[in-house]
Amino acid sequence: MKNYDPKKLEVLHFQHRMYDLGNGYFEVLASDQFCNELQQYLIRLFDLGHNHIILNVLGKVGQCAANHERYNLRERAILVVTEFASILDSQKDKEFYQAVAVILTEWLKRVEEYYIGLENVFVRVEAIIRKMLSLQFWSQAETLLSAVHKKNYERMTTDKRIRTQVNKLHCGVADEKNIDAIIESFLKEKSPAQIAERKLLLALAPHSTGKMIQALCKSTKKDSRLTLLEMILEDMSGVLPILMEKLKDRQPWYVVRNCLILLGAIGDPDLYPYASAFLCHPDHRVQRQVITCIVALGGEEVTERFIAAFHLVNDDVKVSLIECLDDFDDAKIEGIYLCILEQRKELPLSVREDLVCRISNSTRVHHLPRVVCLLKDIVNESRYRFVDNDPVVEAVNNVLIRLENCDNLS
């Protein structure tokens, strides 16, 4: 009887199983021996630089990890992938990280049943993401982290134990050092990587939100502030406590204004006191933002808040306030309009024209006899001034003509 070399037999068995794996017979992964041999095989290929073969093998194993019906085979497949990923540690390995990220992403989407050993898999996945971030492989990390964020916050699985593991993973990779590095890179000159960096910061929210708000407050570049503001507005979870802290301290006008924009986006009327504190801010841009914030916060007391604000803001801000007031139905507003027309001569020339024109054109006061008398007074006063094409007089005249036509029709 012919004797066979045991080592040659092992090689033949391994080759046969690799053939089966290549043809989609994933049951071979049920063998501990084959999985161990496969891991060693991938390491040897890596040392020899046979990247193409490695990617082909990972592709097949990844199909099993994502699509096989049996969770134990999916687990075996993902352990092979994560074991291989553990040897990656340099910039040269980007294409492997890309392949691993895609496989882990598809696997994570399918994880819906808890099994013993799942925690170990998540520990490995966390280590891989951390390594990607440390190497600044933003695009590869974003692919996977976006899936983690979605799984964590959209409650795609009902098993509490899986949700706990996903949440633990999401918190674990949200390292402050990594988030700072992503923000720093994102705020540099425009580059193709910015798209992935933006998505990555959103995928790390709410853990990245505080850092983005800090960057928003520190940045002296308008474009950077606008970009950060837009990103923070996409995911407002965890924003309020940070805003309240920021608004306690003395800040540059643009920091206060941006905080007010975020405050308004929360849309809670009870937050009004935090906004109203800045109605007397020395910068008119902040005062204008308070007015916009009052609208955004909403609630049943919006009109009263506008009326209170009218007596506090600068005269040039009153124009913006009038635009808002005209949309609300309250007799007190008519009283304010009437008061402005009566005291128009005391207004600064810089805002008098706008205020009088806007109030004159407001249909809500045309029914008041006193307003009609005041409008006629404005026209009469103009006869003693030698000003051609006075926009105020022109606007008032047009209003009076319309009112006269309405009276004739009635």
XYZ file of C-alpha atoms in Angstrom:
410
model
C 0.000 0.000 0.000
C 1.359 3.383 -1.026
C 2.187 5.804 1.819
C 1.111 9.468 1.379
C 2.975 12.381 2.906
C 0.611 13.839 5.595
C 1.756 17.381 4.767
C 0.969 16.898 1.096
C -2.437 15.542 2.040
C -3.098 18.629 4.179
C -2.150 20.839 1.255
C -4.431 18.882 -1.077
C -7.318 19.114 1.398
C -6.753 22.859 1.782
C -6.641 23.363 -1.985
C -9.838 21.392 -2.397
C -11.586 23.498 0.248
C -10.301 26.692 -1.350
C -11.818 25.476 -4.610
C -15.141 24.906 -2.819
C -14.947 28.369 -1.217
C -14.266 29.938 -4.602
C -17.403 28.279 -5.945
C -19.568 29.562 -3.122
C -19.691 26.429 -0.984
C -19.300 28.377 2.274
C -19.948 25.365 4.507
C -16.185 24.753 4.417
C -15.880 27.633 6.882
C -17.540 25.449 9.516
C -14.181 23.700 9.894
C -11.929 25.232 12.561
C -8.899 23.737 10.843
C -9.739 25.292 7.484
C -10.399 28.725 9.024
C -7.027 28.627 10.787
C -5.272 27.519 7.609
C -7.078 30.200 5.609
C -5.905 32.903 8.000
C -2.309 31.657 7.738
C -2.629 31.503 3.967
C -3.748 35.145 3.796
C -0.802 36.197 5.968
C 1.659 34.357 3.666
C 0.095 35.990 0.611
C 0.394 39.372 2.338
C 4.085 38.809 3.080
C 4.661 37.823 -0.545
C 2.756 40.856 -1.857
C 0.073 38.882 -3.709
C -2.523 41.604 -3.188
C -4.813 40.585 -6.027
C -5.233 37.039 -4.708
C -5.899 38.351 -1.192
C -8.632 40.676 -2.456
C -10.263 37.815 -4.364
C -10.263 35.592 -1.277
C -11.603 38.415 0.932
C -14.331 39.026 -1.627
C -15.524 35.419 -1.395
C -15.348 35.321 2.401
C -17.142 38.674 2.478
C -20.035 37.237 0.467
C -20.533 34.644 3.169
C -20.238 37.235 5.963
C -22.955 39.372 4.422
C -25.352 36.945 2.812
C -25.270 33.444 4.277
C -28.401 32.256 6.037
C -26.518 30.614 8.919
C -25.247 33.111 11.446
C -22.457 30.766 12.585
C -20.967 30.761 9.092
C -21.325 34.536 8.878
C -19.480 34.730 12.191
C -16.697 32.426 10.957
C -16.318 34.524 7.822
C -16.145 37.813 9.700
C -13.557 36.399 12.116
C -11.347 35.476 9.149
C -11.680 38.996 7.773
C -11.027 40.742 11.087
C -8.068 38.470 11.852
C -6.487 39.439 8.541
C -7.250 43.131 9.182
C -5.360 42.944 12.484
C -2.030 42.681 10.620
C -2.647 45.853 8.603
C -0.904 48.933 9.945
C 0.488 51.174 7.216
C -0.468 53.604 4.455
C 0.325 50.878 1.889
C -2.650 48.854 3.080
C -5.374 51.270 1.963
C -6.904 48.944 -0.654
C -7.178 46.163 1.940
C -8.858 48.512 4.415
C -11.304 49.487 1.677
C -12.201 45.848 1.085
C -12.476 45.143 4.810
C -14.664 48.228 5.358
C -17.102 47.129 2.649
C -17.310 43.585 4.066
C -17.835 44.775 7.650
C -20.469 47.264 6.480
C -22.495 44.605 4.697
C -22.080 42.207 7.633
C -23.262 44.833 10.119
C -26.427 45.472 8.112
C -27.290 41.773 8.439
C -26.589 41.390 12.175
C -30.001 40.974 13.774
C -29.622 37.975 16.073
C -27.415 37.842 19.127
C -25.041 34.940 19.696
C -22.238 34.140 22.121
C -19.030 35.632 20.822
C -20.642 38.638 19.131
C -19.009 40.976 21.649
C -15.598 39.718 20.537
C -16.425 40.526 16.918
C -17.462 44.077 17.829
C -14.226 44.536 19.784
C -12.309 43.585 16.649
C -14.382 45.913 14.472
C -13.737 48.793 16.876
C -9.987 48.142 16.724
C -10.104 48.175 12.907
C -12.000 51.470 12.778
C -9.587 53.038 15.271
C -6.648 51.962 13.108
C -8.327 53.417 9.992
C -8.831 56.735 11.775
C -5.279 56.831 13.113
C -3.994 56.300 9.547
C -6.443 58.991 8.350
C -8.168 56.634 5.934
C -11.231 58.855 6.114
C -13.095 57.414 3.136
C -12.697 53.796 4.286
C -13.675 54.612 7.866
C -16.673 56.655 6.705
C -18.149 53.727 4.791
C -18.247 51.629 7.935
C -19.014 54.350 10.475
C -22.012 55.592 8.499
C -23.455 52.079 8.763
C -22.683 51.998 12.509
C -24.398 55.373 13.017
C -27.439 54.294 11.040
C -27.725 50.996 12.910
C -27.340 52.800 16.222
C -29.814 55.633 15.749
C -32.421 54.290 13.364
C -33.132 51.313 15.633
C -32.876 48.880 12.728
C -32.711 45.907 15.074
C -35.018 45.030 17.945
C -32.535 42.943 19.974
C -31.440 45.127 22.880
C -28.144 43.225 23.278
C -27.147 44.013 19.688
C -28.151 47.665 20.089
C -25.978 47.784 23.210
C -22.978 46.439 21.279
C -23.518 48.848 18.364
C -23.846 51.807 20.732
C -20.716 50.724 22.608
C -18.863 50.508 19.289
C -20.062 53.956 18.212
C -18.995 55.530 21.498
C -15.700 53.646 21.513
C -14.444 54.979 18.181
C -15.498 58.578 18.900
C -12.087 59.442 20.298
C -11.554 63.192 20.846
C -8.098 63.057 19.280
C -9.468 61.463 16.113
C -12.392 63.896 15.904
C -10.009 66.844 16.283
C -7.845 65.436 13.489
C -10.853 65.038 11.162
C -12.062 68.595 11.860
C -8.570 70.023 11.360
C -8.233 68.215 8.038
C -11.755 69.200 6.992
C -11.167 72.907 7.628
C -8.010 73.020 5.525
C -8.025 74.026 1.881
C -10.629 72.274 -0.257
C -9.727 68.744 -1.329
C -11.533 65.597 -2.561
C -11.172 64.141 0.953
C -13.531 66.776 2.382
C -16.607 64.887 1.194
C -15.606 61.819 3.228
C -14.520 63.979 6.195
C -17.883 65.701 6.258
C -19.763 62.391 6.196
C -17.416 61.017 8.838
C -18.101 63.876 11.249
C -21.837 63.412 10.759
C -21.451 59.658 11.301
C -19.674 60.366 14.597
C -22.466 62.656 15.845
C -23.496 63.377 18.535
C -19.975 62.689 19.877
C -18.469 65.020 17.257
C -21.046 67.776 17.802
C -19.318 69.387 20.771
C -16.013 69.517 18.922
C -17.695 71.018 15.858
C -19.312 73.711 18.004
C -15.920 74.457 19.583
C -14.409 74.764 16.111
C -17.344 76.969 15.086
C -16.635 79.305 18.001
C -12.882 79.442 17.382
C -12.829 79.784 13.609
C -12.112 83.239 12.197
C -12.953 82.174 8.637
C -16.499 82.898 7.552
C -16.621 80.029 5.034
C -15.496 77.513 7.661
C -18.080 78.784 10.151
C -20.893 78.523 7.617
C -19.870 74.974 6.677
C -19.658 73.841 10.300
C -22.982 75.490 11.091
C -24.648 73.669 8.216
C -23.239 70.337 9.406
C -24.287 70.828 13.026
C -27.811 71.669 11.864
C -28.022 68.242 10.185
C -27.838 66.474 13.549
C -28.860 68.583 16.552
C -28.714 65.815 19.144
C -26.712 66.872 22.187
C -26.421 70.505 21.054
C -28.467 72.303 23.728
C -26.220 71.784 26.812
C -23.184 72.955 24.813
C -25.028 76.052 23.566
C -26.162 76.994 27.064
C -22.548 76.838 28.261
C -21.289 78.918 25.329
C -23.944 81.601 25.767
C -22.975 82.045 29.431
C -19.547 83.384 28.477
C -18.555 86.550 26.706
C -18.180 85.667 23.017
C -17.458 87.469 19.724
C -20.603 88.633 17.935
C -20.406 85.901 15.276
C -20.201 83.184 17.927
C -23.332 84.501 19.640
C -25.157 84.761 16.325
C -24.278 81.204 15.311
C -25.351 79.899 18.718
C -28.678 81.696 18.272
C -29.122 80.068 14.852
C -28.656 76.653 16.475
C -30.927 77.609 19.372
C -33.701 78.545 16.949
C -33.281 75.249 15.087
C -34.197 73.372 18.277
C -37.619 75.017 18.055
C -38.545 74.982 21.738
C -40.443 78.139 22.865
C -39.198 77.617 26.434
C -35.682 78.487 25.263
C -36.728 82.111 24.601
C -34.991 83.525 27.735
C -31.617 82.395 26.361
C -32.275 84.371 23.168
C -33.918 87.457 24.700
C -30.827 88.080 26.819
C -29.144 89.334 23.633
C -31.803 91.819 22.493
C -29.610 94.621 23.842
C -26.393 93.222 22.372
C -24.253 96.067 20.959
C -23.979 94.411 17.542
C -27.053 94.830 15.344
C -26.332 91.488 13.609
C -26.881 89.680 16.893
C -30.094 91.609 17.551
C -31.391 90.650 14.098
C -30.623 87.023 14.803
C -32.598 87.208 18.059
C -35.611 88.366 16.029
C -35.174 85.420 13.636
C -34.719 83.110 16.623
C -38.020 84.259 18.160
C -39.788 83.223 14.949
C -37.979 79.868 14.851
C -38.715 79.047 18.502
C -42.424 79.700 17.928
C -45.023 79.258 20.652
C -48.165 81.102 21.718
C -46.358 84.213 22.972
C -44.482 85.144 19.795
C -46.372 88.410 19.320
C -45.795 89.534 22.901
C -42.115 88.714 22.538
C -41.866 90.763 19.351
C -43.560 93.707 21.030
C -41.160 93.476 23.983
C -38.218 93.259 21.592
C -39.382 96.344 19.685
C -38.658 98.565 22.683
C -35.161 97.119 23.188
C -33.524 96.698 19.773
C -31.665 99.362 17.815
C -33.651 101.534 15.426
C -32.065 99.925 12.367
C -33.193 96.497 13.610
C -36.775 97.691 13.957
C -37.121 97.433 10.169
C -36.519 93.673 10.336
C -38.880 93.445 13.277
C -41.672 95.195 11.376
C -41.355 92.607 8.599
C -42.005 89.861 11.158
C -44.806 91.683 12.985
C -46.850 92.114 9.825
C -47.500 88.354 9.727
C -49.230 88.282 13.132
C -52.777 89.249 14.039
C -52.718 91.355 17.193
C -54.261 94.759 17.907
C -51.148 95.750 19.883
C -49.126 95.630 16.676
C -51.368 98.262 15.119
C -50.648 100.443 18.144
C -46.895 100.096 17.547
C -47.277 101.033 13.884
C -49.337 104.057 14.847
C -46.734 105.092 17.435
C -43.921 104.906 14.849
C -45.811 107.074 12.377
C -46.573 109.634 15.083
C -42.967 109.766 16.257
C -41.395 109.469 12.802
C -39.529 112.776 13.122
C -37.618 111.425 16.117
C -36.329 108.427 14.142
C -32.803 108.503 12.676
C -32.793 109.383 8.980
C -31.025 106.091 8.261
C -34.133 104.040 9.161
C -36.984 106.557 8.983
C -37.571 106.032 5.283
C -37.729 102.216 5.505
C -39.958 102.167 8.586
C -42.475 104.693 7.291
C -42.634 103.034 3.854
C -43.162 99.564 5.298
C -45.844 100.656 7.743
C -47.599 102.757 5.102
C -47.825 99.735 2.825
C -49.149 97.464 5.571
C -52.821 96.774 4.905
C -53.427 96.027 8.585
C -53.447 99.777 9.464
C -55.294 101.223 6.478
C -58.640 100.937 8.272
C -57.478 103.260 11.073
C -58.656 106.881 10.518
C -55.692 108.182 12.521
C -53.244 106.423 10.176
C -54.896 107.969 7.105
C -54.574 111.412 8.713
C -50.876 110.778 9.468
C -50.238 109.664 5.891
C -51.820 112.892 4.610
C -49.672 114.857 7.047
C -46.549 113.236 5.544
C -47.603 114.347 2.072
C -48.378 117.882 3.257
C -45.027 118.183 5.024
C -43.235 117.322 1.803
C -44.484 120.504 0.167
C -42.186 122.529 2.398
C -39.142 120.441 1.483
C -37.371 120.732 -1.825
C -36.689 117.041 -2.395
C -37.274 115.402 -5.738
C -38.461 111.805 -5.980
C -38.849 111.349 -2.239
C -39.485 107.550 -1.850
C -41.496 108.051 1.349
C -43.849 110.574 -0.218
C -44.166 108.441 -3.334
C -45.041 105.347 -1.264
C -47.554 107.253 0.891
C -49.180 108.835 -2.168
C -49.652 105.415 -3.756
C -51.273 104.135 -0.573
C -53.630 107.108 -0.363
C -54.628 106.684 -4.016
C -55.414 103.003 -3.430
C -57.451 103.827 -0.329
C -59.373 106.514 -2.191
C -60.173 104.105 -5.029
C -61.395 101.533 -2.533
C -63.684 104.109 -0.935
C -65.116 105.064 -4.334
C -65.741 101.440 -5.194
C -67.525 100.816 -1.923
